[in-house]
Coordinates of C-alpha atoms in Angstrom, one line a residue:
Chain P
X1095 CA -223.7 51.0 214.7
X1096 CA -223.4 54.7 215.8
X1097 CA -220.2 56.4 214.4
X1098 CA -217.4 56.9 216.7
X1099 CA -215.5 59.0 218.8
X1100 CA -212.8 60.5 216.5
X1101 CA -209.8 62.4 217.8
X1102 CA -207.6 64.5 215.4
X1103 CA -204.0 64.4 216.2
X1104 CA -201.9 61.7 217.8
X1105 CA -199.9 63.8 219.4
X1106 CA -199.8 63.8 223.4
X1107 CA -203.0 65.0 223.7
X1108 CA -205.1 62.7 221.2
X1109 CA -203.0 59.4 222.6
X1110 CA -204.0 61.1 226.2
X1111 CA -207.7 60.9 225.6
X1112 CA -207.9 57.8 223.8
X1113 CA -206.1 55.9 226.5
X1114 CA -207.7 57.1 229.8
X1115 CA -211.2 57.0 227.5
X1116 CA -210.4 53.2 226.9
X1117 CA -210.1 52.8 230.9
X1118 CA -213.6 54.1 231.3
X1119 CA -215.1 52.8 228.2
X1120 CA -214.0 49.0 227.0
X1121 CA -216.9 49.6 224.1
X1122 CA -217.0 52.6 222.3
X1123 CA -215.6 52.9 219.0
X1124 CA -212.6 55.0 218.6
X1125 CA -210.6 56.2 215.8
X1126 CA -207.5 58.6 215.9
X1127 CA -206.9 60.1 212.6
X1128 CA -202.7 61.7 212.5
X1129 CA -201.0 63.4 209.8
X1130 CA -198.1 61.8 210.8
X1131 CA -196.9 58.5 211.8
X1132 CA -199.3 58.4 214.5
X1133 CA -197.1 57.4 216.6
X1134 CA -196.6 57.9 220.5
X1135 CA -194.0 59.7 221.6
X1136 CA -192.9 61.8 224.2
X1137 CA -192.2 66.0 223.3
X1138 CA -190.4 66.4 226.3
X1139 CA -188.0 64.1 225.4
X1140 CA -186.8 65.7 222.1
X1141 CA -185.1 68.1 224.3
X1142 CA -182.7 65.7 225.7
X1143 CA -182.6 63.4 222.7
X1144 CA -179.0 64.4 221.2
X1145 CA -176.8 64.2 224.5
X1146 CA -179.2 60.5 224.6
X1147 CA -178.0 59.9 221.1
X1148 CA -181.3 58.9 220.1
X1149 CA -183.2 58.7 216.8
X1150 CA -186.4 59.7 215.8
X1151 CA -187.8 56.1 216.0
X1152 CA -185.6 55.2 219.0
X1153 CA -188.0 58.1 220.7
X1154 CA -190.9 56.3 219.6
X1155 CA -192.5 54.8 222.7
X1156 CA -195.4 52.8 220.3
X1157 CA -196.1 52.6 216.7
X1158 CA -199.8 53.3 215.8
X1159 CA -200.1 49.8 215.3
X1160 CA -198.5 49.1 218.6
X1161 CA -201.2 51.6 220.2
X1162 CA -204.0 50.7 218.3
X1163 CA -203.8 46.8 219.1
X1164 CA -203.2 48.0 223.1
X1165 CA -205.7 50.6 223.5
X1166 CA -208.4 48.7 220.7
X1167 CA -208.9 52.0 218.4
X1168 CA -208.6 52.9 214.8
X1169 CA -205.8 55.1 213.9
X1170 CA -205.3 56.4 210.5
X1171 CA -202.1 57.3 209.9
X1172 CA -201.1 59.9 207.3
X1173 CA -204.4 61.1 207.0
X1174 CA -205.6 65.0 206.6
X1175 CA -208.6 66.1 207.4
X1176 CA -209.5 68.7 204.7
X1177 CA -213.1 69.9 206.7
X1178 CA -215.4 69.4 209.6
X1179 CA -219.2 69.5 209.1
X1180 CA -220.6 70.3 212.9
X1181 CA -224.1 70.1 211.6
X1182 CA -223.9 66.9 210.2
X1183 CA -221.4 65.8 212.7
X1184 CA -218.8 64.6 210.2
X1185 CA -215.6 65.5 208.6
X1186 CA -214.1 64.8 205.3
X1187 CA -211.2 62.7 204.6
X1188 CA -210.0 62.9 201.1
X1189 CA -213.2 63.8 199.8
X1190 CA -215.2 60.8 201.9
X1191 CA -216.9 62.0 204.8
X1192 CA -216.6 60.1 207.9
X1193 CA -219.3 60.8 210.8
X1194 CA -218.3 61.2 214.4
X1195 CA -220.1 60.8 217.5
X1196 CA -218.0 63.2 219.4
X1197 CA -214.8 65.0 217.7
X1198 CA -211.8 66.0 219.7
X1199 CA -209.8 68.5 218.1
X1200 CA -205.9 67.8 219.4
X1201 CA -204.3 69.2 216.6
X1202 CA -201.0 70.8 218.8
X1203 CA -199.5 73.6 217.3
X1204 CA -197.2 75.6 214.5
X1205 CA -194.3 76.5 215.5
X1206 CA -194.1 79.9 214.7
X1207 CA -191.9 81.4 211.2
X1208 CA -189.5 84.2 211.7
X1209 CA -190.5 86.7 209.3
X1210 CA -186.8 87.0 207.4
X1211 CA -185.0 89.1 204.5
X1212 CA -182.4 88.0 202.8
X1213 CA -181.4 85.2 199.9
X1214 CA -181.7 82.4 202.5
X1215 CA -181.8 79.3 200.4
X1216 CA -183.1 77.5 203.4
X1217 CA -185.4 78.4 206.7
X1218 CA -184.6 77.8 209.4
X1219 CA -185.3 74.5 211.1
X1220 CA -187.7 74.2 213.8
X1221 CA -188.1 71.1 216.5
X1222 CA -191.7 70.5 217.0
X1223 CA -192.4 66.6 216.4
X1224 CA -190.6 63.5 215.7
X1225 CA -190.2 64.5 211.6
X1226 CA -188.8 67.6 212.3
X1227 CA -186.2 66.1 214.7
X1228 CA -184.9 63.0 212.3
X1229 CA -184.8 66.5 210.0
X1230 CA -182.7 68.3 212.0
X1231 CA -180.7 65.2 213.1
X1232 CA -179.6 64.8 209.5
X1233 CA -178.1 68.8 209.8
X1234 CA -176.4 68.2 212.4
X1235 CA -174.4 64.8 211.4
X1236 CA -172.0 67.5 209.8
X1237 CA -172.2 70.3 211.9
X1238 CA -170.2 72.3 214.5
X1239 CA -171.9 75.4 215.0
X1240 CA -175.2 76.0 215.4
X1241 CA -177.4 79.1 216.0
X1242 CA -180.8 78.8 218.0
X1243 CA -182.7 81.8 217.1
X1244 CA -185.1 82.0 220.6
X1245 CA -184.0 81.7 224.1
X1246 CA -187.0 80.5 226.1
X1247 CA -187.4 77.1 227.7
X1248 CA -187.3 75.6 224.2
X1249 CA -184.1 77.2 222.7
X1250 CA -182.4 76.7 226.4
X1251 CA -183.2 73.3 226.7
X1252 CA -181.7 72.7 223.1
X1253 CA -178.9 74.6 223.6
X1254 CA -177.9 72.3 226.8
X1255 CA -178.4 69.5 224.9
X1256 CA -176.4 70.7 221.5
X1257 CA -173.9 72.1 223.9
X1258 CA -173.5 68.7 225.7
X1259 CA -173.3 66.5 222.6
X1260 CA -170.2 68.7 221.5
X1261 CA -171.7 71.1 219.1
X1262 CA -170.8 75.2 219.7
X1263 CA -173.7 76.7 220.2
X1264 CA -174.7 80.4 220.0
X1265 CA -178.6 81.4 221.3
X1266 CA -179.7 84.4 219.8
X1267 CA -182.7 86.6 221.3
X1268 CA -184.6 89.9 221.5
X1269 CA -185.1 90.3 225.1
X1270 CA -182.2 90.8 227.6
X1271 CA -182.5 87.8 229.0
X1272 CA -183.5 84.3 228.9
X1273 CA -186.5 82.6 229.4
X1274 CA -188.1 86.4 228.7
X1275 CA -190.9 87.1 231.4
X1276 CA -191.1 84.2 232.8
X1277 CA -188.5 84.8 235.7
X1278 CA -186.9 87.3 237.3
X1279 CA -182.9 88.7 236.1
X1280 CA -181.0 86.7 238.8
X1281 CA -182.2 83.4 237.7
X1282 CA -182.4 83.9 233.9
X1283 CA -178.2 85.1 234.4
X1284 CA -177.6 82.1 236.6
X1285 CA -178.8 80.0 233.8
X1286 CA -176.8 82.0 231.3
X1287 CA -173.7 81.5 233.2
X1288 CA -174.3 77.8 233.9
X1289 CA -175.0 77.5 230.0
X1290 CA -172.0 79.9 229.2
X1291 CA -169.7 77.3 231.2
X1292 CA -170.7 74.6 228.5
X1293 CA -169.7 77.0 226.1
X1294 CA -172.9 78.3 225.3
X1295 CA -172.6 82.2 223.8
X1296 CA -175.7 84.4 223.9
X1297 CA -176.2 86.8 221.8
X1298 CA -179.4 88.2 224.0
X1299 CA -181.1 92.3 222.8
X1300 CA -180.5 91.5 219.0
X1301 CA -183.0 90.7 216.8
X1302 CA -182.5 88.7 213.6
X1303 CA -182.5 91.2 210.6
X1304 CA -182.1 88.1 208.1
X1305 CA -180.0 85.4 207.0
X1306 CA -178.0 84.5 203.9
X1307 CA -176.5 81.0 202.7
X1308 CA -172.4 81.0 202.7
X1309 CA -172.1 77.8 201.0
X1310 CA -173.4 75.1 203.4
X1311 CA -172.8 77.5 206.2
X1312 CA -175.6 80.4 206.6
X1313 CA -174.9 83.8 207.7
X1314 CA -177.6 85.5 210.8
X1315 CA -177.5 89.4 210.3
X1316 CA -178.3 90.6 213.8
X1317 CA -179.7 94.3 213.7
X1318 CA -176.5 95.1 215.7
X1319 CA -174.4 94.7 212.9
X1320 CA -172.8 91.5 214.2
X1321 CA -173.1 88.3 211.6
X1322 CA -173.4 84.7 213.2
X1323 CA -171.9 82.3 211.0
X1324 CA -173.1 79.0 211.6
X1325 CA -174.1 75.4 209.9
X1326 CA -177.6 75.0 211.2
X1327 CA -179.7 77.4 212.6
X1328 CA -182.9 75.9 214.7
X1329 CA -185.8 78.5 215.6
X1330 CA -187.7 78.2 218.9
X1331 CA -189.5 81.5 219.1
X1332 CA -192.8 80.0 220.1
X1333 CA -195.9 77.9 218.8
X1334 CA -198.9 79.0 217.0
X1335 CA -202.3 76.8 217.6
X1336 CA -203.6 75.2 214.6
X1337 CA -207.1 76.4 214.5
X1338 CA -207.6 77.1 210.8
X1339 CA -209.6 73.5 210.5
X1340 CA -211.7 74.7 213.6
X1341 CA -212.2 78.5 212.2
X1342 CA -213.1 76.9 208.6
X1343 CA -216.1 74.8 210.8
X1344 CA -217.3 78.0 212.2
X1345 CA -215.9 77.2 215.9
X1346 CA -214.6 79.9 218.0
X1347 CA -211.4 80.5 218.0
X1348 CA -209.0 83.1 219.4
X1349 CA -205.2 82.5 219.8
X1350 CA -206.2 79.2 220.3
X1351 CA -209.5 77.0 219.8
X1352 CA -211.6 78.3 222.9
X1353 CA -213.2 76.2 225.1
X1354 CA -215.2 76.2 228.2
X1355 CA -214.2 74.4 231.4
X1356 CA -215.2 71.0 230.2
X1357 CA -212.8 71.7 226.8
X1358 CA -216.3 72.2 225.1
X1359 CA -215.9 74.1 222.2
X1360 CA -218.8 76.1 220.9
X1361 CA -219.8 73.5 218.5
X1362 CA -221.8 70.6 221.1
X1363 CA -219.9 67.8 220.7
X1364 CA -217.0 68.6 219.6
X1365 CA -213.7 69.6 222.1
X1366 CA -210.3 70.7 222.0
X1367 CA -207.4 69.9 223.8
X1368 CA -203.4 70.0 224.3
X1369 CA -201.8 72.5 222.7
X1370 CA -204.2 73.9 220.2
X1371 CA -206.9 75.0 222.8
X1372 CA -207.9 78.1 224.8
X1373 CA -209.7 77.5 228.1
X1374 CA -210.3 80.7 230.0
X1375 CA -208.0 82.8 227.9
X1376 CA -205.2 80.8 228.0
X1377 CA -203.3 77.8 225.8
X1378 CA -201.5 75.5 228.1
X1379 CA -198.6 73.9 226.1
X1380 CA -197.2 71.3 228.7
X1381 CA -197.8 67.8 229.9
X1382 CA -199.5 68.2 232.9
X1383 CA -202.5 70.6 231.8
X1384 CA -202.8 67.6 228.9
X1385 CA -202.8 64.6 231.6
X1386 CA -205.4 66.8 234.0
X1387 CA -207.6 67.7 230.8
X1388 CA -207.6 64.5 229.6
X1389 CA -208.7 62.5 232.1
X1390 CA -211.8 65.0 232.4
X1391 CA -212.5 64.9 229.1
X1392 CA -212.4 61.3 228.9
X1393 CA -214.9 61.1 231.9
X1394 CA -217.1 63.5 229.9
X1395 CA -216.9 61.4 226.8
X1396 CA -217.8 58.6 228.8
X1397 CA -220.8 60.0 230.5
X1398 CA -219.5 61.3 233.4
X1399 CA -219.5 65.6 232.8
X1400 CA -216.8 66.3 234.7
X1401 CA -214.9 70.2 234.6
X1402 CA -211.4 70.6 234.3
X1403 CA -209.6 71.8 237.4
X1404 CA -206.2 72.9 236.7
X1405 CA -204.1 73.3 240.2
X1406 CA -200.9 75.4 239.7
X1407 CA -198.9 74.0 237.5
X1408 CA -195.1 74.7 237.8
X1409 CA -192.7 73.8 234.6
X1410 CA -189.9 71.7 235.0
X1411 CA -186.9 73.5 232.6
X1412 CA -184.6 70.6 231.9
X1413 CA -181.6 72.0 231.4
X1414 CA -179.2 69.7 233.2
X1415 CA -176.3 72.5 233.8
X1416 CA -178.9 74.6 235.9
X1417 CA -182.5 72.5 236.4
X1418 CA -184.9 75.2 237.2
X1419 CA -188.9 74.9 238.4
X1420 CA -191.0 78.1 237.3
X1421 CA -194.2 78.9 237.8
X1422 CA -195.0 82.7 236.4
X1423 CA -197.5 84.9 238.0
X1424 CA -200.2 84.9 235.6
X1425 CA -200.0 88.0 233.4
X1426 CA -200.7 91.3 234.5
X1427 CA -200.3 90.2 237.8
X1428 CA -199.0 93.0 240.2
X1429 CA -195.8 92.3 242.8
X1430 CA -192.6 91.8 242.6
X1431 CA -190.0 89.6 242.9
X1432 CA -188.4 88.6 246.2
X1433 CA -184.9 86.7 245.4
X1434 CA -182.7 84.8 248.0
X1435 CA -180.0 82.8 247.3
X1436 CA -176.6 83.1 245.4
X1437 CA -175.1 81.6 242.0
X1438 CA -177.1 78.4 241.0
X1439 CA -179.6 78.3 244.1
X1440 CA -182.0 80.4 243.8
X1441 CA -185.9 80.7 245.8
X1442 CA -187.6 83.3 243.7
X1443 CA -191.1 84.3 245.0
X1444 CA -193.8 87.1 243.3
X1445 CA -195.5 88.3 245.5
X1446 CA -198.6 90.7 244.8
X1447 CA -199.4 93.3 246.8
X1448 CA -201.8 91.8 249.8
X1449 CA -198.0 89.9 250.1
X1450 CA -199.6 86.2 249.0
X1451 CA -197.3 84.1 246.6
X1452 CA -198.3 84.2 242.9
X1453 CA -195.6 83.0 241.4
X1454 CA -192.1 81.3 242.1
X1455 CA -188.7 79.8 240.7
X1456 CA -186.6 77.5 242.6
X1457 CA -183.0 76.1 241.7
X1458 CA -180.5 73.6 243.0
X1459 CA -180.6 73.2 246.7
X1460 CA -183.7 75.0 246.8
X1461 CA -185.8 72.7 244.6
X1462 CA -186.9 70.7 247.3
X1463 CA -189.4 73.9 248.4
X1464 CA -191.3 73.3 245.3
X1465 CA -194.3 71.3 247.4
X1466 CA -194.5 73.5 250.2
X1467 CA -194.6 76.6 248.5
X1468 CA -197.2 75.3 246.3
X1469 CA -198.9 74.2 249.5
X1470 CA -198.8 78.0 250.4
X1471 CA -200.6 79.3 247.6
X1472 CA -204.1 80.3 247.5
X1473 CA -205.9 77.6 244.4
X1474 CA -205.5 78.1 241.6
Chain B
X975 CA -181.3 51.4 245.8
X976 CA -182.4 51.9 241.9
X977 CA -183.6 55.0 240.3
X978 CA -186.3 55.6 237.2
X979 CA -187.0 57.5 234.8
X980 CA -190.5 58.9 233.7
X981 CA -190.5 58.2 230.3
X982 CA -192.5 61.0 229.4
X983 CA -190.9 64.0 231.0
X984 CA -187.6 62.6 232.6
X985 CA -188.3 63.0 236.1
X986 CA -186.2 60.7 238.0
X987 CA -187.4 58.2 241.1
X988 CA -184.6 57.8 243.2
X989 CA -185.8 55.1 245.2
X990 CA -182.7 56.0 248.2
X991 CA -185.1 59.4 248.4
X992 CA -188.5 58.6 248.0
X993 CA -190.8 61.5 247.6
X994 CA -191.6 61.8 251.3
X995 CA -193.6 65.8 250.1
X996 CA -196.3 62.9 249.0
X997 CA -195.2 60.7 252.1
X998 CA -193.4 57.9 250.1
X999 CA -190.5 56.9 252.7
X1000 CA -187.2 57.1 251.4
X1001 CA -185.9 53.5 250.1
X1002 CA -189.5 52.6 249.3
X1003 CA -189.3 50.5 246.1
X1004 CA -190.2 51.5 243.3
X1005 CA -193.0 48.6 242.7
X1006 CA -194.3 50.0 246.4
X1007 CA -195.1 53.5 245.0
X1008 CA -198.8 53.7 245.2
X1009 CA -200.5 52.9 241.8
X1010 CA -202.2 56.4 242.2
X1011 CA -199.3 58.6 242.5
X1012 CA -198.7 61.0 239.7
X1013 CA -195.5 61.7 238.2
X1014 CA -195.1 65.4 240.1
X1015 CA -193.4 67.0 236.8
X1016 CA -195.7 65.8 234.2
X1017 CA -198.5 64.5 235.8
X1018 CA -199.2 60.5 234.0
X1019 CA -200.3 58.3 236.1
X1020 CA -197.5 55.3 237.3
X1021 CA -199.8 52.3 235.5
X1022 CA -199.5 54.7 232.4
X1023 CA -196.0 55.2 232.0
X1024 CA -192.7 53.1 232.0
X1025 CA -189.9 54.1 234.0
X1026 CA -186.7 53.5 232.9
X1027 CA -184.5 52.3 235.3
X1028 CA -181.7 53.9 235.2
X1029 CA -177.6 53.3 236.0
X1030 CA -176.1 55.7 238.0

């Protein structure tokens, strides 16, 4: 019996491959080893989960046993994987080895630790799986005020969502304005103000010079001399790729694991996806790069090489009091911005300088332009 | 007319609307969306996802 097709990390990504595999491939043997639960959930929904009033497991969409009877894998929950042998084509579980066939590395991301002074007796939370939100739920069951230390689509999204399920909430960030590069003034402000009508205060060109514990409540000493006092302070300041297993195996790695178009890393048989790989310079930490990536791999694994095509992919931010749809010029890109629209609708286009559309934003009554200009652009 | 929810991202169907940019007619069911389509936010595939319906 040859070994099987092992994906690391149930995450998205892993449960992504493993299904649309099982649509090409009723036979080969797959196991899906998670630290965690292993169960399926959605990440997007975690930023709407407290107005929802849901619980960790009422965000569950199947247990691991629920996905392992209905896509016929293995999963092995609660399971590290302490090394990966590329040579051999195995990895070690608890001291065993286990051989693989293929490996897929979909081991998502860190998110990334403020670097703090103070006496802080406890660090920040931090929203990045189900765990860490049944964590954070359990902060909040006595909370009023809450700090999120990061104001891109992340912190935003939570703030909306703290702010709508009657917490005061206070978003605290470096750069002048939300959502950082991704969008021009005019839109990040209308945001601001829609989320400053929920109550929302920013605390935006202040960095976070350290925290201290005030009881239950913990102090945020921002480097303008003003202290945010608050009962729970979430951190959304970005994610890190795990890679350190990969590194360890002698892949390559750079930000992320790095890949070639076919999510090939440069050990043969083994691939990365989701959000702990790097195809072309670039991690793509959303949904749709995972679905498009997937269902590539999944014909590669199958048989079928087939490259990953990514079209432009725009970014839905959910935040209800101002929905926006971004899609950032790609860095280093040269243009400008050209804004019409006033208050909460908004058509934001970059253009470069032969005048073709690189980028774009769109709000309220403009979000309907989304296709079109996408249709516009020159492929991605 | 109903409206769903991807389960995944939250995009909403509003069957009353359709999604006529992929030339589904407004009022076109939700069962008549074409098992191809793609949820345009997130990308799953409609025979992969559940969508919630959902009350107004």
């Amino acid at each position: 019996m040859s070994p099987p097709i092992v994906i690391l990390g149930a995450g998205l990504a892993g449960h992504s491959v493993a299904r649309e595999l099982r649509k090409l491939d009723k036979a080969v043997r797959i196991t899906m080893v998670a630290a965690d639960s292993g169960a399926y959930y959605s990440k997007p929904s975690l930023s709407n989960a407290f107005r929802a009033g849901k619980t960790a497991d009422g965000l569950v969409i199947g247990s691991a046993v629920d996905m392992s009877r209905q896509l016929d894998i293995e999963i092995l929950a609660d399971t590290t994987v302490d090394a990966i042998e590329v040579s051999n084509r195995r990895l070690f579980m608890n001291g065993k080895p286990i051989e693989y066939s293929r490996l897929v590395l979909a081991l998502g991301a860190d998110p990334i630790k403020l670097p703090l002074d103070g006496n802080a007796i406890a660090a920040p939370s931090n929203v990045n799986d189900l765990a860490s939100y049944a964590l954070l739920r359990e902060k909040l069951a006595d909370a009023h005020d809450v700090a999120i230390i990061g104001a891109g689509l992340v912190g935003c999204e939570f703030a909306n969502d703290l702010a709508d399920a009657g917490y005061r909430v206070t978003v605290i960030d470096s750069m002048a304005q939300a959502l950082g590069r991704m969008c021009p003034p005019e839109c990040a402000i209308a945001l601001q103000e829609a989320l400053s009508l929920l109550g929302v205060r920013w605390c935006l060109g202040r960095q976070v010079k350290g925290m201290t514990a005030d009881g239950s409540r913990s102090v945020i000493d921002l480097d303008s001399g003003e202290k945010i006092h608050c009962d729970v302070v979430l951190s959304a300041i970005g994610l890190r790729p795990r890679t350190s297993i990969a590194r360890q195996a002698g892949l390559a790695t750079s930000y992320g694991i790095v890949t070639d178009s076919y999510l090939g890393t440069s050990a043969e048989g083994v691939y990365a996806i989701g959000d702990c790989a790097e195809m072309h310079g670039r991690v793509r930490a959303f949904v749709m790069p995972i679905m498009i990536g997937a269902r590539a791999l999944a014909q590669t694994l199958a048989g079928n090489k087939t490259d990953v095509r990514y079209p432009h992919m725009p970014v839905a931010v959910k935040t209800p009091a101002l929905p926006l749809v971004v899609l950032p010029p790609e860095q280093g890109a040269d243009g400008a911005w050209q804004i019409i629209g006033t208050g909460a609708n908004r058509r934001a286009l970059f253009r470069d300088q032969k005048d073709n559309v690189r980028g774009f934003i769109v709000t309220g009554s403009f979000a309907n332009e989304k296709a079109s200009i996408l249709k516009s652009m020159t492929a991605a | 007319m109903k409206k769903w929810q991807c389960i995944v991202c939250g995009f909403v169907y509003d069957e009353s609307e359709g999604w006529p940019a992929e030339g589904i007619q407004p009022g076109t069911r939700w069962e008549d969306v074409p098992n191809e389509w793609v949820c345009p936010d997130c990308g799953v595939t409609k025979m992969d996802f559940e969508m919630l319906e959902i009350v107004a």
